[in-house]
């Protein structure tokens, strides 16, 4: 069992990364070999529409663009589980996640008649979202939008899909240094102490459940 963990936050030690490290611990507790990748260490872009992955006779489920992301896509598609963690930026997963999704999604998507997915294996997928927004906003405004991407992974990778959201995250240790008057620092710090540990547990459980 191999589980790949993708940190699609540019910050390597903050909310998303901490949850992903717990998911990694959960995967390892279930006996999986794991690989943790900080996406923002890599040089890559979104899909360049070169159509190499659609060429007649080309090996399927491969991104042929020569940059740091293509080998990561190979490793994800050779794994048994993948867990993506991404902050919500401007109401969407981060640009890094979107670029990876375009590249991975397009090279498994078939433009032939019939079956839509070229991928004939099975990979479990986890999504960990972090955001400033409170739970209610996530449920009513963000969740319905994000479900489309989740559904793609469910139907194209054919595995189990689990999702969790850490809402109302602490964005900085010291709000007083920034113009961020709309946030209540004391409340955020309290929630960090009282709520975030439960989110960490959920992330651990996700890693475990997807890697058994
Ligand atoms: C460029 C940018 C855009 C953001 N947009 C949103 C947003 O639309 N909704 C939201 O709830 N939080 C938004 N946030 C807050 C982050 O999603 C939140 O702080 C997240 O937990 C950061 O993850 P990290 O700690 O792993 O870096 C934004 C932050 C940045 C830097």
mmCIF file of N, CA and C in Angstrom, residues 89-195:
data_model
loop_
_atom_site.group_PDB
_atom_site.id
_atom_site.type_symbol
_atom_site.label_atom_id
_atom_site.label_comp_id
_atom_site.label_asym_id
_atom_site.label_seq_id
_atom_site.Cartn_x
_atom_site.Cartn_y
_atom_site.Cartn_z
ATOM 1 N N UNK A 89 -8.266 29.605 -1.701
ATOM 2 C CA UNK A 89 -7.836 30.936 -2.131
ATOM 3 C C UNK A 89 -8.890 31.495 -3.081
ATOM 4 N N UNK A 90 -9.414 32.646 -2.742
ATOM 5 C CA UNK A 90 -10.429 33.295 -3.582
ATOM 6 C C UNK A 90 -11.562 32.327 -3.929
ATOM 7 N N UNK A 91 -11.967 31.565 -2.915
ATOM 8 C CA UNK A 91 -13.120 30.671 -3.071
ATOM 9 C C UNK A 91 -12.837 29.372 -3.810
ATOM 10 N N UNK A 92 -11.566 29.099 -4.105
ATOM 11 C CA UNK A 92 -11.210 27.889 -4.865
ATOM 12 C C UNK A 92 -10.014 27.214 -4.192
ATOM 13 N N UNK A 93 -9.747 25.939 -4.540
ATOM 14 C CA UNK A 93 -8.462 25.349 -4.133
ATOM 15 C C UNK A 93 -7.313 26.180 -4.720
ATOM 16 N N UNK A 94 -6.119 26.055 -4.126
ATOM 17 C CA UNK A 94 -4.989 26.901 -4.559
ATOM 18 C C UNK A 94 -4.649 26.686 -6.036
ATOM 19 N N UNK A 95 -3.944 27.657 -6.609
ATOM 20 C CA UNK A 95 -3.532 27.558 -8.019
ATOM 21 C C UNK A 95 -2.659 26.321 -8.231
ATOM 22 N N UNK A 96 -1.839 25.975 -7.242
ATOM 23 C CA UNK A 96 -0.998 24.778 -7.357
ATOM 24 C C UNK A 96 -1.852 23.532 -7.491
ATOM 25 N N UNK A 97 -2.879 23.431 -6.647
ATOM 26 C CA UNK A 97 -3.781 22.272 -6.751
ATOM 27 C C UNK A 97 -4.464 22.256 -8.106
ATOM 28 N N UNK A 98 -4.937 23.424 -8.547
ATOM 29 C CA UNK A 98 -5.665 23.487 -9.826
ATOM 30 C C UNK A 98 -4.767 23.035 -10.977
ATOM 31 N N UNK A 99 -3.493 23.477 -10.942
ATOM 32 C CA UNK A 99 -2.566 23.085 -12.013
ATOM 33 C C UNK A 99 -2.380 21.566 -12.019
ATOM 34 N N UNK A 100 -2.200 21.004 -10.831
ATOM 35 C CA UNK A 100 -2.036 19.548 -10.739
ATOM 36 C C UNK A 100 -3.293 18.830 -11.224
ATOM 37 N N UNK A 101 -4.448 19.348 -10.840
ATOM 38 C CA UNK A 101 -5.710 18.725 -11.252
ATOM 39 C C UNK A 101 -5.860 18.759 -12.785
ATOM 40 N N UNK A 102 -5.549 19.903 -13.380
ATOM 41 C CA UNK A 102 -5.632 19.986 -14.854
ATOM 42 C C UNK A 102 -4.746 18.934 -15.509
ATOM 43 N N UNK A 103 -3.525 18.834 -15.032
ATOM 44 C CA UNK A 103 -2.541 17.936 -15.665
ATOM 45 C C UNK A 103 -2.896 16.473 -15.438
ATOM 46 N N UNK A 104 -3.204 16.132 -14.175
ATOM 47 C CA UNK A 104 -3.535 14.739 -13.858
ATOM 48 C C UNK A 104 -4.877 14.354 -14.490
ATOM 49 N N UNK A 105 -5.837 15.258 -14.357
ATOM 50 C CA UNK A 105 -7.180 14.979 -14.884
ATOM 51 C C UNK A 105 -7.155 14.796 -16.391
ATOM 52 N N UNK A 106 -6.438 15.682 -17.094
ATOM 53 C CA UNK A 106 -6.488 15.640 -18.561
ATOM 54 C C UNK A 106 -5.817 14.386 -19.109
ATOM 55 N N UNK A 107 -4.749 13.924 -18.446
ATOM 56 C CA UNK A 107 -4.056 12.764 -19.032
ATOM 57 C C UNK A 107 -4.773 11.447 -18.734
ATOM 58 N N UNK A 108 -5.735 11.439 -17.834
ATOM 59 C CA UNK A 108 -6.516 10.193 -17.669
ATOM 60 C C UNK A 108 -7.880 10.287 -18.372
ATOM 61 N N UNK A 109 -8.209 11.488 -18.828
ATOM 62 C CA UNK A 109 -9.495 11.699 -19.507
ATOM 63 C C UNK A 109 -9.409 11.230 -20.960
ATOM 64 N N UNK A 110 -10.340 10.370 -21.343
ATOM 65 C CA UNK A 110 -10.347 9.856 -22.713
ATOM 66 C C UNK A 110 -11.260 10.706 -23.589
ATOM 67 N N UNK A 111 -10.747 11.069 -24.771
ATOM 68 C CA UNK A 111 -11.577 11.745 -25.773
ATOM 69 C C UNK A 111 -12.121 10.738 -26.791
ATOM 70 N N UNK A 112 -11.858 9.447 -26.532
ATOM 71 C CA UNK A 112 -12.395 8.413 -27.428
ATOM 72 C C UNK A 112 -13.880 8.217 -27.161
ATOM 73 N N UNK A 113 -14.518 7.493 -28.053
ATOM 74 C CA UNK A 113 -15.916 7.115 -27.830
ATOM 75 C C UNK A 113 -15.965 6.187 -26.618
ATOM 76 N N UNK A 114 -17.065 6.215 -25.887
ATOM 77 C CA UNK A 114 -17.254 5.225 -24.810
ATOM 78 C C UNK A 114 -16.673 5.675 -23.486
ATOM 79 N N UNK A 115 -15.916 4.773 -22.873
ATOM 80 C CA UNK A 115 -15.377 4.985 -21.523
ATOM 81 C C UNK A 115 -14.636 6.323 -21.402
ATOM 82 N N UNK A 116 -14.975 7.096 -20.360
ATOM 83 C CA UNK A 116 -14.383 8.424 -20.196
ATOM 84 C C UNK A 116 -12.988 8.400 -19.581
ATOM 85 N N UNK A 117 -12.702 7.351 -18.776
ATOM 86 C CA UNK A 117 -11.417 7.326 -18.079
ATOM 87 C C UNK A 117 -10.480 6.301 -18.696
ATOM 88 N N UNK A 118 -9.226 6.701 -18.937
ATOM 89 C CA UNK A 118 -8.217 5.751 -19.403
ATOM 90 C C UNK A 118 -7.676 4.924 -18.235
ATOM 91 N N UNK A 119 -7.919 5.408 -17.023
ATOM 92 C CA UNK A 119 -7.286 4.785 -15.866
ATOM 93 C C UNK A 119 -8.046 3.513 -15.490
ATOM 94 N N UNK A 120 -7.320 2.391 -15.419
ATOM 95 C CA UNK A 120 -8.061 1.165 -15.092
ATOM 96 C C UNK A 120 -7.692 0.600 -13.719
ATOM 97 N N UNK A 121 -6.984 1.375 -12.922
ATOM 98 C CA UNK A 121 -6.697 0.945 -11.552
ATOM 99 C C UNK A 121 -7.721 1.536 -10.598
ATOM 100 N N UNK A 122 -7.340 1.590 -9.329
ATOM 101 C CA UNK A 122 -8.230 2.155 -8.317
ATOM 102 C C UNK A 122 -7.371 2.902 -7.294
ATOM 103 N N UNK A 123 -7.670 4.158 -7.095
ATOM 104 C CA UNK A 123 -6.911 4.960 -6.123
ATOM 105 C C UNK A 123 -7.892 5.670 -5.196
ATOM 106 N N UNK A 124 -7.706 5.480 -3.902
ATOM 107 C CA UNK A 124 -8.519 6.234 -2.942
ATOM 108 C C UNK A 124 -8.013 7.675 -2.889
ATOM 109 N N UNK A 125 -8.936 8.610 -2.697
ATOM 110 C CA UNK A 125 -8.536 10.031 -2.712
ATOM 111 C C UNK A 125 -9.085 10.761 -1.483
ATOM 112 N N UNK A 126 -8.234 11.582 -0.885
ATOM 113 C CA UNK A 126 -8.666 12.426 0.236
ATOM 114 C C UNK A 126 -8.454 13.895 -0.103
ATOM 115 N N UNK A 127 -9.362 14.720 0.392
ATOM 116 C CA UNK A 127 -9.235 16.175 0.225
ATOM 117 C C UNK A 127 -9.284 16.823 1.601
ATOM 118 N N UNK A 128 -8.279 17.615 1.905
ATOM 119 C CA UNK A 128 -8.269 18.380 3.148
ATOM 120 C C UNK A 128 -8.233 19.853 2.749
ATOM 121 N N UNK A 129 -9.305 20.566 3.066
ATOM 122 C CA UNK A 129 -9.379 21.995 2.744
ATOM 123 C C UNK A 129 -9.173 22.795 4.020
ATOM 124 N N UNK A 130 -8.434 23.893 3.937
ATOM 125 C CA UNK A 130 -8.351 24.806 5.075
ATOM 126 C C UNK A 130 -8.754 26.200 4.607
ATOM 127 N N UNK A 131 -9.341 26.963 5.519
ATOM 128 C CA UNK A 131 -9.889 28.270 5.102
ATOM 129 C C UNK A 131 -10.197 29.163 6.293
ATOM 130 N N UNK A 132 -10.304 30.437 6.011
ATOM 131 C CA UNK A 132 -10.752 31.405 7.010
ATOM 132 C C UNK A 132 -12.237 31.278 7.299
ATOM 133 N N UNK A 133 -12.979 30.893 6.285
ATOM 134 C CA UNK A 133 -14.449 30.899 6.367
ATOM 135 C C UNK A 133 -14.940 29.982 7.490
ATOM 136 N N UNK A 134 -16.082 30.314 8.073
ATOM 137 C CA UNK A 134 -16.672 29.439 9.084
ATOM 138 C C UNK A 134 -17.384 28.237 8.443
ATOM 139 N N UNK A 135 -17.715 27.249 9.266
ATOM 140 C CA UNK A 135 -18.342 26.002 8.762
ATOM 141 C C UNK A 135 -19.564 26.264 7.886
ATOM 142 N N UNK A 136 -20.427 27.191 8.341
ATOM 143 C CA UNK A 136 -21.686 27.430 7.637
ATOM 144 C C UNK A 136 -21.430 27.893 6.209
ATOM 145 N N UNK A 137 -20.455 28.784 6.038
ATOM 146 C CA UNK A 137 -20.141 29.296 4.699
ATOM 147 C C UNK A 137 -19.572 28.173 3.832
ATOM 148 N N UNK A 138 -18.716 27.360 4.439
ATOM 149 C CA UNK A 138 -18.151 26.225 3.692
ATOM 150 C C UNK A 138 -19.282 25.315 3.196
ATOM 151 N N UNK A 139 -20.195 24.963 4.109
ATOM 152 C CA UNK A 139 -21.260 24.013 3.742
ATOM 153 C C UNK A 139 -22.147 24.566 2.628
ATOM 154 N N UNK A 140 -22.533 25.845 2.748
ATOM 155 C CA UNK A 140 -23.505 26.352 1.776
ATOM 156 C C UNK A 140 -22.862 26.896 0.496
ATOM 157 N N UNK A 141 -21.702 27.527 0.608
ATOM 158 C CA UNK A 141 -21.125 28.187 -0.576
ATOM 159 C C UNK A 141 -19.973 27.435 -1.225
ATOM 160 N N UNK A 142 -19.118 26.816 -0.410
ATOM 161 C CA UNK A 142 -17.918 26.202 -1.000
ATOM 162 C C UNK A 142 -18.118 24.732 -1.330
ATOM 163 N N UNK A 143 -18.709 24.008 -0.399
ATOM 164 C CA UNK A 143 -18.833 22.551 -0.575
ATOM 165 C C UNK A 143 -19.476 22.165 -1.915
ATOM 166 N N UNK A 144 -20.606 22.818 -2.296
ATOM 167 C CA UNK A 144 -21.222 22.432 -3.570
ATOM 168 C C UNK A 144 -20.280 22.632 -4.760
ATOM 169 N N UNK A 145 -19.440 23.688 -4.723
ATOM 170 C CA UNK A 145 -18.500 23.935 -5.821
ATOM 171 C C UNK A 145 -17.402 22.880 -5.870
ATOM 172 N N UNK A 146 -16.916 22.510 -4.661
ATOM 173 C CA UNK A 146 -15.771 21.593 -4.589
ATOM 174 C C UNK A 146 -16.170 20.170 -4.950
ATOM 175 N N UNK A 147 -17.458 19.884 -4.802
ATOM 176 C CA UNK A 147 -17.922 18.516 -5.050
ATOM 177 C C UNK A 147 -17.672 18.063 -6.489
ATOM 178 N N UNK A 148 -17.656 19.001 -7.437
ATOM 179 C CA UNK A 148 -17.415 18.646 -8.840
ATOM 180 C C UNK A 148 -16.040 18.005 -9.008
ATOM 181 N N UNK A 149 -15.022 18.629 -8.396
ATOM 182 C CA UNK A 149 -13.660 18.086 -8.477
ATOM 183 C C UNK A 149 -13.599 16.728 -7.784
ATOM 184 N N UNK A 150 -14.228 16.638 -6.611
ATOM 185 C CA UNK A 150 -14.216 15.373 -5.863
ATOM 186 C C UNK A 150 -14.865 14.268 -6.703
ATOM 187 N N UNK A 151 -15.957 14.622 -7.376
ATOM 188 C CA UNK A 151 -16.676 13.643 -8.189
ATOM 189 C C UNK A 151 -15.803 13.147 -9.347
ATOM 190 N N UNK A 152 -14.989 14.045 -9.891
ATOM 191 C CA UNK A 152 -14.067 13.623 -10.956
ATOM 192 C C UNK A 152 -13.173 12.496 -10.434
ATOM 193 N N UNK A 153 -12.583 12.694 -9.268
ATOM 194 C CA UNK A 153 -11.670 11.680 -8.723
ATOM 195 C C UNK A 153 -12.426 10.393 -8.406
ATOM 196 N N UNK A 154 -13.661 10.533 -7.907
ATOM 197 C CA UNK A 154 -14.464 9.346 -7.575
ATOM 198 C C UNK A 154 -14.690 8.523 -8.842
ATOM 199 N N UNK A 155 -15.100 9.180 -9.920
ATOM 200 C CA UNK A 155 -15.458 8.382 -11.089
ATOM 201 C C UNK A 155 -14.256 8.022 -11.957
ATOM 202 N N UNK A 156 -13.194 8.826 -11.947
ATOM 203 C CA UNK A 156 -12.053 8.514 -12.822
ATOM 204 C C UNK A 156 -11.002 7.634 -12.150
ATOM 205 N N UNK A 157 -10.844 7.766 -10.842
ATOM 206 C CA UNK A 157 -9.854 6.921 -10.155
ATOM 207 C C UNK A 157 -10.530 5.735 -9.466
ATOM 208 N N UNK A 158 -11.854 5.780 -9.403
ATOM 209 C CA UNK A 158 -12.685 4.625 -9.012
ATOM 210 C C UNK A 158 -12.497 4.138 -7.571
ATOM 211 N N UNK A 159 -11.855 4.951 -6.747
ATOM 212 C CA UNK A 159 -11.657 4.556 -5.347
ATOM 213 C C UNK A 159 -12.606 5.315 -4.437
ATOM 214 N N UNK A 160 -12.345 5.135 -3.147
ATOM 215 C CA UNK A 160 -13.115 5.835 -2.119
ATOM 216 C C UNK A 160 -12.668 7.309 -2.096
ATOM 217 N N UNK A 161 -13.580 8.225 -1.833
ATOM 218 C CA UNK A 161 -13.206 9.639 -1.705
ATOM 219 C C UNK A 161 -13.665 10.163 -0.347
ATOM 220 N N UNK A 162 -12.747 10.708 0.418
ATOM 221 C CA UNK A 162 -13.097 11.311 1.714
ATOM 222 C C UNK A 162 -12.677 12.777 1.711
ATOM 223 N N UNK A 163 -13.487 13.592 2.382
ATOM 224 C CA UNK A 163 -13.252 15.037 2.393
ATOM 225 C C UNK A 163 -13.345 15.570 3.820
ATOM 226 N N UNK A 164 -12.510 16.517 4.154
ATOM 227 C CA UNK A 164 -12.696 17.243 5.421
ATOM 228 C C UNK A 164 -12.312 18.705 5.237
ATOM 229 N N UNK A 165 -12.897 19.557 6.064
ATOM 230 C CA UNK A 165 -12.591 20.981 5.996
ATOM 231 C C UNK A 165 -12.205 21.482 7.383
ATOM 232 N N UNK A 166 -11.097 22.209 7.450
ATOM 233 C CA UNK A 166 -10.728 22.900 8.686
ATOM 234 C C UNK A 166 -11.077 24.368 8.465
ATOM 235 N N UNK A 167 -12.138 24.807 9.134
ATOM 236 C CA UNK A 167 -12.647 26.173 8.923
ATOM 237 C C UNK A 167 -12.137 27.109 10.015
ATOM 238 N N UNK A 168 -12.162 28.394 9.714
ATOM 239 C CA UNK A 168 -11.778 29.403 10.716
ATOM 240 C C UNK A 168 -10.353 29.226 11.196
ATOM 241 N N UNK A 169 -9.441 28.937 10.279
ATOM 242 C CA UNK A 169 -8.050 28.662 10.688
ATOM 243 C C UNK A 169 -7.337 29.933 11.165
ATOM 244 N N UNK A 170 -6.261 29.700 11.902
ATOM 245 C CA UNK A 170 -5.386 30.800 12.330
ATOM 246 C C UNK A 170 -4.458 31.114 11.163
ATOM 247 N N UNK A 171 -4.521 32.372 10.671
ATOM 248 C CA UNK A 171 -3.751 32.689 9.461
ATOM 249 C C UNK A 171 -2.353 33.216 9.784
ATOM 250 N N UNK A 172 -2.201 33.773 10.970
ATOM 251 C CA UNK A 172 -0.887 34.278 11.405
ATOM 252 C C UNK A 172 -0.839 34.219 12.936
ATOM 253 N N UNK A 173 0.371 34.164 13.471
ATOM 254 C CA UNK A 173 0.525 34.142 14.934
ATOM 255 C C UNK A 173 0.263 35.497 15.553
ATOM 256 N N UNK A 174 0.374 36.555 14.734
ATOM 257 C CA UNK A 174 0.262 37.901 15.279
ATOM 258 C C UNK A 174 -0.519 38.810 14.328
ATOM 259 N N UNK A 175 -1.828 38.857 14.535
ATOM 260 C CA UNK A 175 -2.692 39.645 13.649
ATOM 261 C C UNK A 175 -2.406 41.143 13.763
ATOM 262 N N UNK A 176 -1.807 41.557 14.898
ATOM 263 C CA UNK A 176 -1.607 42.993 15.120
ATOM 264 C C UNK A 176 -0.589 43.587 14.129
ATOM 265 N N UNK A 177 0.201 42.754 13.501
ATOM 266 C CA UNK A 177 1.202 43.255 12.545
ATOM 267 C C UNK A 177 0.603 43.537 11.172
ATOM 268 N N UNK A 178 -0.644 43.131 10.976
ATOM 269 C CA UNK A 178 -1.251 43.246 9.638
ATOM 270 C C UNK A 178 -2.567 44.008 9.709
ATOM 271 N N UNK A 179 -3.009 44.516 8.567
ATOM 272 C CA UNK A 179 -4.340 45.130 8.486
ATOM 273 C C UNK A 179 -5.334 44.004 8.258
ATOM 274 N N UNK A 180 -5.796 43.434 9.345
ATOM 275 C CA UNK A 180 -6.693 42.280 9.247
ATOM 276 C C UNK A 180 -7.800 42.416 10.291
ATOM 277 N N UNK A 181 -8.346 43.652 10.331
ATOM 278 C CA UNK A 181 -9.306 43.988 11.373
ATOM 279 C C UNK A 181 -10.591 43.175 11.369
ATOM 280 N N UNK A 182 -10.886 42.510 10.246
ATOM 281 C CA UNK A 182 -12.147 41.761 10.212
ATOM 282 C C UNK A 182 -12.077 40.457 11.013
ATOM 283 N N UNK A 183 -10.859 40.071 11.422
ATOM 284 C CA UNK A 183 -10.732 38.816 12.162
ATOM 285 C C UNK A 183 -10.540 39.078 13.653
ATOM 286 N N UNK A 184 -11.142 38.234 14.466
ATOM 287 C CA UNK A 184 -10.992 38.330 15.905
ATOM 288 C C UNK A 184 -9.866 37.385 16.339
ATOM 289 N N UNK A 185 -8.708 37.981 16.623
ATOM 290 C CA UNK A 185 -7.515 37.180 16.905
ATOM 291 C C UNK A 185 -7.719 36.256 18.109
ATOM 292 N N UNK A 186 -8.352 36.797 19.142
ATOM 293 C CA UNK A 186 -8.536 35.986 20.365
ATOM 294 C C UNK A 186 -9.385 34.752 20.056
ATOM 295 N N UNK A 187 -10.445 34.997 19.258
ATOM 296 C CA UNK A 187 -11.320 33.866 18.895
ATOM 297 C C UNK A 187 -10.575 32.825 18.061
ATOM 298 N N UNK A 188 -9.769 33.306 17.125
ATOM 299 C CA UNK A 188 -8.999 32.391 16.260
ATOM 300 C C UNK A 188 -8.033 31.560 17.101
ATOM 301 N N UNK A 189 -7.403 32.225 18.054
ATOM 302 C CA UNK A 189 -6.419 31.509 18.872
ATOM 303 C C UNK A 189 -7.109 30.491 19.775
ATOM 304 N N UNK A 190 -8.298 30.862 20.246
ATOM 305 C CA UNK A 190 -9.074 29.938 21.078
ATOM 306 C C UNK A 190 -9.472 28.706 20.250
ATOM 307 N N UNK A 191 -9.928 28.978 19.035
ATOM 308 C CA UNK A 191 -10.358 27.893 18.160
ATOM 309 C C UNK A 191 -9.172 26.995 17.792
ATOM 310 N N UNK A 192 -8.009 27.603 17.689
ATOM 311 C CA UNK A 192 -6.792 26.833 17.424
ATOM 312 C C UNK A 192 -6.556 25.804 18.536
ATOM 313 N N UNK A 193 -6.846 26.261 19.785
ATOM 314 C CA UNK A 193 -6.617 25.370 20.933
ATOM 315 C C UNK A 193 -7.723 24.339 21.076
ATOM 316 N N UNK A 194 -8.977 24.783 20.808
ATOM 317 C CA UNK A 194 -10.103 23.914 21.140
ATOM 318 C C UNK A 194 -10.597 23.098 19.950
ATOM 319 N N UNK A 195 -10.468 23.665 18.736
ATOM 320 C CA UNK A 195 -11.051 22.985 17.593
ATOM 321 C C UNK A 195 -10.017 22.289 16.699
#
